[in-house]
Short mmCIF file of C-alpha atoms and ligand atoms in Angstrom, two decimals:
data_model
loop_
_atom_site.label_atom_id
_atom_site.label_comp_id
_atom_site.label_asym_id
_atom_site.label_seq_id
_atom_site.Cartn_x
_atom_site.Cartn_y
_atom_site.Cartn_z
CA UNK A 1 0.00 0.00 0.00
CA UNK A 2 1.29 3.46 -0.75
CA UNK A 3 0.29 6.73 0.88
CA UNK A 4 0.46 10.38 -0.13
CA UNK A 5 2.90 11.17 2.65
CA UNK A 6 5.50 8.79 1.23
CA UNK A 7 5.66 11.05 -1.83
CA UNK A 8 5.33 14.28 0.14
CA UNK A 9 7.74 17.10 0.92
CA UNK A 10 6.85 18.83 4.18
CA UNK A 11 7.64 22.47 4.99
CA UNK A 12 7.82 23.49 8.64
CA UNK A 13 6.48 26.89 9.66
CA UNK A 14 7.36 28.45 12.99
CA UNK A 15 4.44 30.88 12.99
CA UNK A 16 5.92 33.42 15.34
CA UNK A 17 8.73 34.10 12.88
CA UNK A 18 7.16 33.51 9.48
CA UNK A 19 5.11 36.56 8.46
CA UNK A 20 3.46 39.27 10.51
CA UNK A 21 0.32 40.82 8.99
CA UNK A 22 -0.71 43.40 11.60
CA UNK A 23 2.49 45.12 12.66
CA UNK A 24 2.71 43.74 16.20
CA UNK A 25 6.09 42.19 15.45
CA UNK A 26 4.79 38.62 15.79
CA UNK A 27 4.06 36.35 12.85
CA UNK A 28 0.44 35.26 12.48
CA UNK A 29 -1.98 33.06 10.56
CA UNK A 30 -3.13 35.72 8.07
CA UNK A 31 0.58 36.23 7.38
CA UNK A 32 0.94 32.54 6.56
CA UNK A 33 -2.10 32.67 4.26
CA UNK A 34 -0.51 35.57 2.38
CA UNK A 35 2.55 33.41 1.67
CA UNK A 36 0.80 30.24 0.48
CA UNK A 37 1.39 31.12 -3.18
CA UNK A 38 5.12 31.22 -2.46
CA UNK A 39 4.96 27.75 -0.87
CA UNK A 40 2.95 26.46 -3.80
CA UNK A 41 5.64 27.76 -6.14
CA UNK A 42 8.26 25.89 -4.13
CA UNK A 43 6.12 22.79 -4.65
CA UNK A 44 5.64 21.42 -1.13
CA UNK A 45 2.80 19.03 -0.27
CA UNK A 46 2.24 19.74 3.41
CA UNK A 47 2.97 22.29 6.11
CA UNK A 48 3.92 21.21 9.61
CA UNK A 49 2.70 24.12 11.64
CA UNK A 50 4.45 24.61 14.98
CA UNK A 51 1.85 25.26 17.73
CA UNK A 52 -0.71 27.99 17.13
CA UNK A 53 -2.89 27.19 20.15
CA UNK A 54 -3.59 29.47 23.08
CA UNK A 55 -0.44 29.74 25.15
CA UNK A 56 1.30 32.02 27.64
CA UNK A 57 4.45 31.46 25.54
CA UNK A 58 6.86 30.31 28.20
CA UNK A 59 8.19 27.98 25.49
CA UNK A 60 6.76 29.81 22.46
CA UNK A 61 3.56 27.84 22.10
CA UNK A 62 4.86 24.45 23.24
CA UNK A 63 3.10 25.28 26.52
CA UNK A 64 -0.58 25.11 25.62
CA UNK A 65 -3.34 26.55 27.77
CA UNK A 66 -6.22 25.71 25.40
CA UNK A 67 -5.90 23.12 22.63
CA UNK A 68 -9.13 24.17 20.97
CA UNK A 69 -8.42 27.87 20.69
CA UNK A 70 -5.86 30.01 18.84
CA UNK A 71 -3.20 32.22 20.39
CA UNK A 72 -4.41 35.84 20.26
CA UNK A 73 -1.24 37.12 18.57
CA UNK A 74 -1.69 34.53 15.81
CA UNK A 75 -5.34 35.28 14.98
CA UNK A 76 -8.64 33.50 15.44
CA UNK A 77 -10.19 30.10 14.81
CA UNK A 78 -11.77 31.61 11.69
CA UNK A 79 -8.27 32.49 10.45
CA UNK A 80 -7.17 28.94 11.16
CA UNK A 81 -10.09 27.47 9.22
CA UNK A 82 -9.31 29.79 6.34
CA UNK A 83 -5.67 28.67 6.39
CA UNK A 84 -6.71 25.01 6.15
CA UNK A 85 -9.06 25.80 3.25
CA UNK A 86 -6.67 28.05 1.38
CA UNK A 87 -3.88 25.54 1.76
CA UNK A 88 -6.11 22.68 0.62
CA UNK A 89 -7.05 24.70 -2.48
CA UNK A 90 -3.37 24.67 -3.37
CA UNK A 91 -3.05 20.94 -2.64
CA UNK A 92 -1.18 21.65 0.58
CA UNK A 93 -2.18 19.85 3.77
CA UNK A 94 -1.84 21.33 7.23
CA UNK A 95 -0.15 19.08 9.78
CA UNK A 96 -0.73 20.30 13.32
CA UNK A 97 1.79 20.10 16.14
CA UNK A 98 0.40 17.86 18.88
CA UNK A 99 1.95 18.72 22.24
CA UNK A 100 0.46 16.28 24.73
CA UNK A 101 3.31 15.20 26.94
CA UNK A 102 2.52 18.34 28.93
CA UNK A 103 0.22 21.36 29.01
CA UNK A 104 0.82 24.88 30.21
CA UNK A 105 0.43 25.45 33.95
CA UNK A 106 -2.23 27.94 32.84
CA UNK A 107 -4.35 25.22 31.22
CA UNK A 108 -7.74 24.91 32.96
CA UNK A 109 -6.91 21.31 33.93
CA UNK A 110 -3.79 22.35 35.82
CA UNK A 111 -5.46 25.37 37.38
CA UNK A 112 -8.05 22.93 38.77
CA UNK A 113 -5.47 20.29 39.69
CA UNK A 114 -3.57 22.80 41.80
CA UNK A 115 -6.65 23.45 43.91
CA UNK A 116 -5.96 20.38 46.02
CA UNK A 117 -5.56 16.66 46.33
CA UNK A 118 -9.30 16.03 46.14
CA UNK A 119 -9.86 18.00 42.94
CA UNK A 120 -11.15 15.80 40.07
CA UNK A 121 -8.36 17.09 37.83
CA UNK A 122 -5.59 16.40 40.35
CA UNK A 123 -4.76 13.10 38.73
CA UNK A 124 -4.46 14.65 35.25
CA UNK A 125 -0.87 15.46 36.26
CA UNK A 126 1.95 13.68 38.07
CA UNK A 127 2.14 14.57 41.79
CA UNK A 128 4.44 13.01 44.37
CA UNK A 129 5.14 13.51 48.06
CA UNK A 130 8.56 14.82 49.10
CA UNK A 131 11.21 12.23 49.92
CA UNK A 132 13.21 13.09 53.06
CA UNK A 133 12.00 16.66 52.75
CA UNK A 134 13.35 16.94 49.21
CA UNK A 135 12.46 16.24 45.58
CA UNK A 136 11.05 12.73 44.91
CA UNK A 137 14.06 11.72 42.79
CA UNK A 138 16.79 13.11 40.60
CA UNK A 139 14.86 13.38 37.31
CA UNK A 140 16.13 16.34 35.31
CA UNK A 141 14.25 18.87 33.21
CA UNK A 142 15.39 19.19 29.58
CA UNK A 143 15.48 22.91 30.31
CA UNK A 144 17.90 22.58 33.28
CA UNK A 145 17.40 21.86 36.98
CA UNK A 146 15.12 19.35 38.69
CA UNK A 147 12.04 18.04 36.89
CA UNK A 148 10.07 18.41 40.15
CA UNK A 149 8.47 21.65 41.29
CA UNK A 150 7.19 22.08 44.82
CA UNK A 151 3.60 23.19 45.33
CA UNK A 152 3.38 24.97 48.70
CA UNK A 153 -0.37 24.68 49.05
CA UNK A 154 -0.53 20.88 48.94
CA UNK A 155 3.00 20.05 50.05
CA UNK A 156 3.53 17.90 46.96
CA UNK A 157 5.75 18.12 43.92
CA UNK A 158 4.56 17.99 40.30
CA UNK A 159 6.59 16.66 37.39
CA UNK A 160 7.77 18.85 34.50
CA UNK A 161 10.24 17.31 32.07
CA UNK A 162 10.44 20.74 30.41
CA UNK A 163 9.93 24.14 32.06
CA UNK A 164 8.04 24.42 35.34
CA UNK A 165 5.30 26.10 33.34
CA UNK A 166 4.94 22.83 31.36
CA UNK A 167 3.57 20.26 33.84
CA UNK A 168 3.56 16.68 32.49
CA UNK A 169 0.21 15.06 31.85
CA UNK A 170 -0.47 11.77 33.59
CA UNK A 171 -1.03 9.40 30.66
CA UNK A 172 -1.82 6.54 33.03
CA UNK A 173 -5.12 8.32 33.65
CA UNK A 174 -7.69 7.07 31.13
CA UNK A 175 -9.59 10.37 31.31
CA UNK A 176 -6.49 12.28 30.20
CA UNK A 177 -6.09 10.01 27.21
CA UNK A 178 -9.73 10.41 26.26
CA UNK A 179 -9.48 14.22 26.49
CA UNK A 180 -6.49 14.13 24.15
CA UNK A 181 -8.28 11.90 21.65
CA UNK A 182 -11.37 14.11 21.68
CA UNK A 183 -9.20 17.13 21.03
CA UNK A 184 -7.44 15.35 18.14
CA UNK A 185 -10.81 14.52 16.60
CA UNK A 186 -11.85 18.16 16.95
CA UNK A 187 -8.91 19.07 14.71
CA UNK A 188 -9.31 16.15 12.31
CA UNK A 189 -12.88 17.28 11.70
CA UNK A 190 -11.52 20.61 10.54
CA UNK A 191 -9.80 18.86 7.65
CA UNK A 192 -6.18 18.84 8.75
CA UNK A 193 -3.62 16.53 7.12
CA UNK A 194 -2.19 15.00 10.27
CA UNK A 195 -0.10 15.53 13.37
CA UNK A 196 3.54 16.04 14.29
CA UNK A 197 3.78 14.68 17.81
CA UNK A 198 6.02 16.60 20.18
CA UNK A 199 8.32 14.44 22.39
CA UNK A 200 5.87 11.58 22.01
CA UNK A 201 8.40 9.02 23.24
CA UNK A 202 7.85 10.40 26.77
CA UNK A 203 4.15 9.61 27.23
CA UNK A 204 4.77 6.09 28.55
CA UNK A 205 7.03 7.36 31.33
CA UNK A 206 7.36 5.77 34.77
CA UNK A 207 8.72 8.68 36.81
CA UNK A 208 9.16 6.65 40.00
CA UNK A 209 11.60 4.41 38.22
CA UNK A 210 13.22 7.39 36.48
CA UNK A 211 12.03 5.99 33.14
CA UNK A 212 11.09 8.82 30.78
CA UNK A 213 11.61 7.80 27.13
CA UNK A 214 10.26 4.51 25.71
CA UNK A 215 8.24 3.55 28.77
CA UNK A 216 6.45 0.19 28.83
CA UNK A 217 2.99 1.57 27.94
CA UNK A 218 4.14 3.90 25.13
CA UNK A 219 3.10 1.73 22.20
CA UNK A 220 -0.10 0.58 23.85
CA UNK A 221 -1.14 4.23 24.17
CA UNK A 222 -0.19 5.01 20.58
CA UNK A 223 -2.22 2.06 19.29
CA UNK A 224 -5.14 3.20 21.39
CA UNK A 225 -4.74 6.75 20.05
CA UNK A 226 -4.56 5.51 16.47
CA UNK A 227 -7.83 3.59 16.93
CA UNK A 228 -9.61 6.40 18.72
CA UNK A 229 -8.61 9.12 16.28
CA UNK A 230 -6.77 9.15 12.94
CA UNK A 231 -6.47 5.41 12.31
CA UNK A 232 -9.23 5.27 9.73
CA UNK A 233 -8.24 8.51 8.00
CA UNK A 234 -5.79 9.32 5.24
CA UNK A 235 -3.48 11.50 7.32
CA UNK A 236 0.21 11.52 8.17
CA UNK A 237 1.62 11.29 11.65
CA UNK A 238 5.22 11.85 12.63
CA UNK A 239 6.53 11.35 16.13
CA UNK A 240 9.42 13.28 17.63
CA UNK A 241 11.49 10.48 19.15
CA UNK A 242 14.87 11.46 20.56
CA UNK A 243 17.08 8.44 21.01
CA UNK A 244 15.22 6.20 18.52
CA UNK A 245 17.23 3.43 16.90
CA UNK A 246 15.97 1.72 13.73
CA UNK A 247 14.55 -1.09 15.87
CA UNK A 248 12.62 1.41 17.99
CA UNK A 249 11.50 3.31 14.89
CA UNK A 250 9.92 0.13 13.52
CA UNK A 251 7.81 -0.20 16.65
CA UNK A 252 6.25 3.15 15.85
CA UNK A 253 6.02 2.95 12.10
CA UNK A 254 5.63 -0.65 11.00
CA UNK A 255 2.29 -0.41 9.15
CA UNK A 256 0.94 -3.61 10.70
CA UNK A 257 1.26 -2.11 14.18
CA UNK A 258 -1.16 0.75 13.46
CA UNK A 259 0.72 3.50 15.25
CA UNK A 260 2.40 6.33 13.31
CA UNK A 261 3.44 6.99 9.72
CA UNK A 262 7.04 7.76 10.63
CA UNK A 263 9.28 9.23 13.32
CA UNK A 264 12.00 11.84 13.50
CA UNK A 265 15.19 10.13 14.58
CA UNK A 266 18.07 12.28 15.85
CA UNK A 267 21.12 10.05 15.60
CA UNK A 268 22.81 12.18 12.92
CA UNK A 269 21.91 15.34 14.82
CA UNK A 270 23.96 14.29 17.86
CA UNK A 271 27.18 13.71 15.95
CA UNK A 272 28.83 16.99 16.92
CA UNK A 273 28.18 16.50 20.61
CA UNK A 274 30.64 14.96 23.07
CA UNK A 275 29.88 11.37 24.13
CA UNK A 276 27.70 11.20 27.23
CA UNK A 277 27.43 15.00 27.49
CA UNK A 278 24.61 17.24 26.36
CA UNK A 279 23.97 19.22 23.21
CA UNK A 280 26.01 22.20 24.42
CA UNK A 281 29.26 20.24 24.65
CA UNK A 282 30.60 20.51 21.15
CA UNK A 283 32.94 18.39 19.07
CA UNK A 284 33.73 18.45 15.36
CA UNK A 285 31.55 16.42 13.02
CA UNK A 286 33.01 13.25 11.51
CA UNK A 287 31.73 12.96 7.95
CA UNK A 288 32.52 9.26 8.01
CA UNK A 289 30.13 8.81 10.93
CA UNK A 290 27.48 10.94 9.30
CA UNK A 291 27.54 8.75 6.19
CA UNK A 292 27.44 5.60 8.26
CA UNK A 293 24.47 6.72 10.39
CA UNK A 294 22.37 8.08 7.54
CA UNK A 295 23.08 4.96 5.47
CA UNK A 296 22.11 2.70 8.34
CA UNK A 297 18.72 4.44 8.52
CA UNK A 298 18.32 4.30 4.74
CA UNK A 299 18.75 0.55 4.62
CA UNK A 300 17.41 -0.80 7.90
CA UNK A 301 13.72 0.11 7.97
CA UNK A 302 12.74 -1.89 4.89
CA UNK A 303 8.98 -2.31 4.71
CA UNK A 304 8.66 -2.00 8.46
CA UNK A 305 8.97 1.73 8.61
CA UNK A 306 9.48 4.96 6.75
CA UNK A 307 12.20 7.59 7.16
CA UNK A 308 11.74 11.27 7.75
CA UNK A 309 14.65 13.26 6.35
CA UNK A 310 15.76 16.53 7.89
CA UNK A 311 18.73 18.72 8.73
CA UNK A 312 16.82 21.53 10.41
CA UNK A 313 13.88 22.41 12.60
CA UNK A 314 12.94 25.06 15.16
CA UNK A 315 15.17 23.40 17.79
CA UNK A 316 18.33 23.07 15.69
CA UNK A 317 20.94 25.45 14.33
CA UNK A 318 20.92 26.17 10.59
CA UNK A 319 22.68 23.35 8.72
CA UNK A 320 24.60 25.65 6.38
CA UNK A 321 26.21 27.34 9.39
CA UNK A 322 26.57 24.15 11.38
CA UNK A 323 28.20 21.72 8.96
CA UNK A 324 28.64 23.83 5.84
CA UNK A 325 30.24 27.20 5.20
CA UNK A 326 27.83 30.09 5.58
CA UNK A 327 30.28 32.65 4.17
CA UNK A 328 32.38 31.85 1.11
CA UNK A 329 30.44 28.73 0.10
CA UNK A 330 27.02 29.51 1.50
CA UNK A 331 25.15 28.87 -1.74
CA UNK A 332 27.20 25.82 -2.72
CA UNK A 333 27.01 24.16 0.67
CA UNK A 334 23.30 24.92 1.18
CA UNK A 335 22.58 23.29 -2.18
CA UNK A 336 24.82 20.34 -1.35
CA UNK A 337 22.89 19.59 1.85
CA UNK A 338 19.66 19.83 -0.10
CA UNK A 339 20.81 17.44 -2.84
CA UNK A 340 22.16 14.82 -0.42
CA UNK A 341 18.98 14.80 1.66
CA UNK A 342 16.30 15.14 -1.02
CA UNK A 343 17.70 12.33 -3.14
CA UNK A 344 17.39 9.89 -0.23
CA UNK A 345 14.51 7.55 0.54
CA UNK A 346 11.95 8.97 2.97
CA UNK A 347 9.87 12.11 3.43
CA UNK A 348 11.99 15.29 3.37
CA UNK A 349 11.27 18.21 5.68
CA UNK A 350 12.31 21.78 4.92
CA UNK A 351 12.44 24.26 7.78
CA UNK A 352 11.39 27.81 6.87
CA UNK A 353 14.27 29.78 5.36
CA UNK A 354 16.34 26.67 4.65
CA UNK A 355 15.20 26.92 1.03
CA UNK A 356 16.93 30.29 0.65
CA UNK A 357 20.02 29.31 2.64
CA UNK A 358 19.30 31.32 5.79
CA UNK A 359 22.13 31.18 8.32
CA UNK A 360 22.62 31.16 12.09
CA UNK A 361 22.46 34.51 13.82
CA UNK A 362 25.29 34.89 16.37
CA UNK A 363 24.77 36.97 19.50
CA UNK A 364 27.31 38.41 21.92
CA UNK A 365 25.38 38.76 25.19
CA UNK A 366 22.62 36.79 26.92
CA UNK A 367 20.28 39.82 26.71
CA UNK A 368 19.86 39.08 23.03
CA UNK A 369 18.51 35.59 23.72
CA UNK A 370 14.80 34.73 23.91
CA UNK A 371 14.86 30.94 24.15
CA UNK A 372 14.13 29.52 27.60
CA UNK A 373 16.38 26.51 27.04
CA UNK A 374 19.42 28.69 26.31
CA UNK A 375 18.69 31.14 29.14
CA UNK A 376 18.27 28.39 31.75
CA UNK A 377 21.43 26.65 30.57
CA UNK A 378 23.33 29.96 30.73
CA UNK A 379 22.36 30.48 34.37
CA UNK A 380 23.06 26.90 35.31
CA UNK A 381 26.50 26.87 33.70
CA UNK A 382 27.44 30.26 35.18
CA UNK A 383 26.78 28.72 38.61
CA UNK A 384 28.89 25.74 37.65
CA UNK A 385 31.83 28.02 36.88
CA UNK A 386 31.83 28.10 33.08
CA UNK A 387 32.99 31.38 31.54
CA UNK A 388 30.43 33.61 29.84
CA UNK A 389 32.45 33.36 26.62
CA UNK A 390 32.28 29.57 26.60
CA UNK A 391 28.53 29.58 27.21
CA UNK A 392 27.86 32.15 24.51
CA UNK A 393 29.96 30.04 22.13
CA UNK A 394 27.71 27.05 22.82
CA UNK A 395 24.59 29.16 22.33
CA UNK A 396 25.89 30.47 19.03
CA UNK A 397 26.60 26.93 17.88
CA UNK A 398 23.47 25.17 19.13
CA UNK A 399 20.97 27.68 20.53
CA UNK A 400 17.41 27.43 19.26
CA UNK A 401 17.12 31.15 18.45
CA UNK A 402 19.44 30.56 15.49
CA UNK A 403 16.56 28.99 13.61
CA UNK A 404 13.91 31.27 15.05
CA UNK A 405 14.99 34.66 13.73
CA UNK A 406 12.31 36.08 11.42
CA UNK A 407 11.93 34.82 7.87
CA UNK A 408 13.78 37.04 5.42
CA UNK A 409 11.35 38.04 2.67
CA UNK A 410 13.00 41.07 1.07
CA UNK A 411 15.51 43.85 1.66
CA UNK A 412 13.09 46.36 3.20
CA UNK A 413 13.12 47.16 6.94
CA UNK A 414 12.98 44.04 9.16
CA UNK A 415 13.30 41.89 6.04
CA UNK A 416 9.63 42.41 5.17
CA UNK A 417 8.68 40.25 8.15
CA UNK A 418 6.88 43.03 10.00
CA UNK A 419 6.20 46.77 9.84
CA UNK A 420 6.54 46.87 13.64
CA UNK A 421 9.34 45.77 15.95
CA UNK A 422 10.15 42.08 15.48
CA UNK A 423 9.84 39.94 18.63
CA UNK A 424 13.31 38.53 17.93
CA UNK A 425 16.11 40.30 16.06
CA UNK A 426 16.28 39.85 12.30
CA UNK A 427 19.53 38.38 11.01
CA UNK A 428 21.56 41.39 9.76
CA UNK A 429 22.38 39.54 6.55
CA UNK A 430 18.80 39.97 5.27
CA UNK A 431 19.70 42.55 2.60
CA UNK A 432 21.63 39.81 0.76
CA UNK A 433 19.72 36.71 1.83
CA UNK A 434 15.99 36.98 1.25
CA UNK A 435 13.14 35.46 -0.75
CA UNK A 436 12.85 38.34 -3.21
CA UNK A 437 16.50 38.06 -4.14
CA UNK A 438 16.24 34.26 -4.33
CA UNK A 439 13.30 34.34 -6.70
CA UNK A 440 15.08 36.83 -8.96
CA UNK A 441 18.28 34.78 -9.19
CA UNK A 442 17.91 31.60 -11.20
CA UNK A 443 21.06 30.24 -9.54
CA UNK A 444 19.72 30.63 -6.01
CA UNK A 445 19.37 27.93 -3.38
CA UNK A 446 15.59 28.25 -3.79
CA UNK A 447 15.62 26.88 -7.34
CA UNK A 448 17.67 23.87 -6.29
CA UNK A 449 15.02 23.02 -3.69
CA UNK A 450 12.27 23.56 -6.26
CA UNK A 451 14.07 21.30 -8.71
CA UNK A 452 14.58 18.57 -6.10
CA UNK A 453 10.90 18.62 -5.21
CA UNK A 454 10.00 18.32 -8.90
CA UNK A 455 12.34 15.36 -9.31
CA UNK A 456 10.62 13.60 -6.42
CA UNK A 457 7.20 14.23 -7.95
CA UNK A 458 8.23 13.08 -11.42
CA UNK A 459 10.43 10.05 -10.72
CA UNK A 460 9.28 7.06 -8.72
CA UNK A 461 12.92 6.12 -8.14
CA UNK A 462 13.32 9.08 -5.76
CA UNK A 463 10.44 7.86 -3.61
CA UNK A 464 10.89 4.11 -3.81
CA UNK A 465 14.42 3.35 -5.02
CA UNK A 466 16.73 1.14 -2.96
CA UNK A 467 19.65 3.00 -1.43
CA UNK A 468 23.25 1.87 -1.53
CA UNK A 469 26.23 3.76 -0.08
CA UNK A 470 29.38 3.79 -2.19
CA UNK A 471 32.02 2.85 0.36
CA UNK A 472 35.22 3.38 -1.63
CA UNK A 473 35.46 7.15 -1.61
CA UNK A 474 37.45 9.79 0.19
CA UNK A 475 36.16 10.34 3.73
CA UNK A 476 34.72 13.75 2.73
CA UNK A 477 32.80 12.41 -0.26
CA UNK A 478 29.28 11.15 0.34
CA UNK A 479 28.10 9.13 -2.64
CA UNK A 480 25.25 6.70 -3.08
CA UNK A 481 23.10 4.92 -5.65
CA UNK A 482 19.34 4.68 -5.87
CA UNK A 483 17.82 1.83 -7.87
CA UNK A 484 14.28 1.11 -8.94
CA UNK A 485 12.71 -0.96 -11.74
CA UNK A 486 15.85 -1.25 -13.80
CA UNK A 487 16.74 2.41 -13.34
CA UNK A 488 19.81 3.59 -11.44
CA UNK A 489 20.79 7.05 -10.19
CA UNK A 490 24.03 8.27 -8.67
CA UNK A 491 24.34 11.02 -6.07
CA UNK A 492 27.76 12.48 -5.22
CA UNK A 493 28.59 15.22 -2.72
CA UNK A 494 31.82 16.76 -1.50
CA UNK A 495 31.35 17.66 2.17
CA UNK A 496 34.56 19.71 2.31
CA UNK A 497 36.10 22.99 1.31
CA UNK A 498 38.92 21.33 -0.57
CA UNK A 499 38.87 19.69 -3.97
CA UNK A 500 38.26 15.95 -3.95
CA UNK A 501 38.23 13.30 -6.60
CA UNK A 502 35.59 10.70 -7.25
CA UNK A 503 35.71 7.85 -9.76
CA UNK A 504 32.67 7.18 -11.88
CA UNK A 505 32.64 3.39 -12.15
CA UNK A 506 29.79 3.37 -14.64
CA UNK A 507 28.92 5.65 -17.52
CA UNK A 508 26.60 8.45 -16.53
CA UNK A 509 23.69 9.87 -18.51
CA UNK A 510 21.55 12.93 -17.90
CA UNK A 511 22.63 15.19 -15.03
CA UNK A 512 19.50 15.81 -12.97
CA UNK A 513 20.73 18.43 -10.53
CA UNK A 514 24.15 20.00 -9.95
CA UNK A 515 25.36 22.93 -7.84
CA UNK A 516 28.14 23.98 -10.25
CA UNK A 517 27.88 24.91 -13.92
CA UNK A 518 30.82 22.76 -15.00
CA UNK A 519 30.19 19.71 -17.15
CA UNK A 520 30.91 16.22 -15.86
CA UNK A 521 32.91 13.55 -17.66
CA UNK A 522 30.90 10.53 -18.82
CA UNK A 523 33.05 8.17 -16.77
CA UNK A 524 36.36 7.97 -14.93
CA UNK A 525 37.70 10.55 -12.56
CA UNK A 526 35.72 13.65 -11.58
CA UNK A 527 37.35 16.55 -9.81
CA UNK A 528 34.92 17.78 -7.17
CA UNK A 529 35.12 21.45 -6.20
CA UNK A 530 34.32 22.65 -2.66
CA UNK A 531 30.86 21.38 -1.65
CA UNK A 532 30.15 20.23 -5.20
CA UNK A 533 27.17 17.89 -5.45
CA UNK A 534 25.15 16.34 -8.24
CA UNK A 535 22.68 13.61 -9.09
CA UNK A 536 22.83 11.83 -12.46
CA UNK A 537 21.31 8.89 -14.21
CA UNK A 538 23.50 5.85 -14.80
CA UNK A 539 23.24 4.56 -18.37
C1 GLO B 1 11.58 19.52 21.04
C2 GLO B 1 10.39 20.38 20.87
C3 GLO B 1 10.65 21.66 21.58
C4 GLO B 1 9.77 21.90 22.78
C5 GLO B 1 9.69 20.76 23.72
C6 GLO B 1 8.63 20.99 24.75
O1 GLO B 1 12.05 18.85 21.83
O2 GLO B 1 10.14 20.49 19.54
O3 GLO B 1 10.62 22.80 20.77
O4 GLO B 1 10.35 22.95 23.48
O5 GLO B 1 9.42 19.60 23.08
O6 GLO B 1 7.37 20.93 24.17
#
């Protein structure tokens, strides 16, 4: 059986930073609607919309206070319905972000729960008595510090694996699960194309045993959710699953298990982080490892799963700055990352601005930072004796604001994002890097993305072809074959700033996409320039 999402290319919108329509400095839904023609031109099939629900914005919408209402700054439910319709008219589906590991502490359920131990909503969350006058155990929040927050009034602690304004829901409570399923059906009835599920690997947690990810009930809950909500509908679902291995991914996405369409795995994303440390402890990327990890995922799911392909999202630094060269070879390296990823098997995701080669936005003091994760880490590490310089270096490398600076539309004030004051600084390189410029330049990164999306739509081999890594290459050269129904394609990419050579073992035919204008020999040795990448047919 095949599904639309196997052939899809998904574009992620972080609404706060995409397009403001009313001058308040915050992106909104009418702003997104005004840019749908641009997305249609790019050719994408679906939009993953980061949360637009009512929220006090402790974690920019990932702390939801009402799942069935829209954040005031973003617009109204009528705007949301119009977005779904207008997108559907352009054959674009809207995939909603489902954040159900936790709510906001301002959600009505938590407000009730806090009223006392006897409140009917108390058990919607995870409460524990103190142990020896202290926190119940040493569970840590992903945003620094203990995962337990003391509630004076009742003398108990509640669990928050993220900020203390994001209390964890108690999934062991059947009523909680039913509320979530009802809410999902509310959105499905509005005609959405599916769900991206935030930190979904955490819902089966057993906090008393310090088990958070991959808890024993996780897959039982997902099967129950599938049955109670989207199971009978033609939608896509993608779970955010940190720490997933291919074996774990199959549990979620093997079609016979009736759980999710696919998951986001993060193995390649952790490759520039020191072993056993966290994301802030940097080490250089090994291209050899990157090839090995991505190839493992390409070949190990078989029919028991489906890959999602991504370099970027709202939590990650911009790939061109991270593993490419965002100065001298910005265009070449941005295109190279696109070619390598979009020619693989799986569903590609593009994060807003990636398609024009937007870059990280370095800061020099903590006052310039908005992201709660970075701010909490800064304070924690200052206490631990790190220097300010070292912490700022980590934030510039990995901080989430890098990806969250406003979308760069043109070279007018604030990059055409807003007529007001943007909520987060615009990257000062917007006069050179913006959509208007990209559309006017036929050699821009944008047209490589557009071409890659077209290739996927036109050639079944891109969707279904078997993948094979070419092992005998220089470390810096990432090359692979795709094969389908007697057809064979070759993809070659130089991941370095120096020239490399690659030997064409078979005679090549039509060049499908290439980030340099030079012509390639039919066979034999090819000299690859910095970040050169191409895909060709094999005769
Ligand atoms: C990644 C999420 C992130 C949220 C977090 C809490 O882990 O996408 O942006 O902050 O999940 O909801």
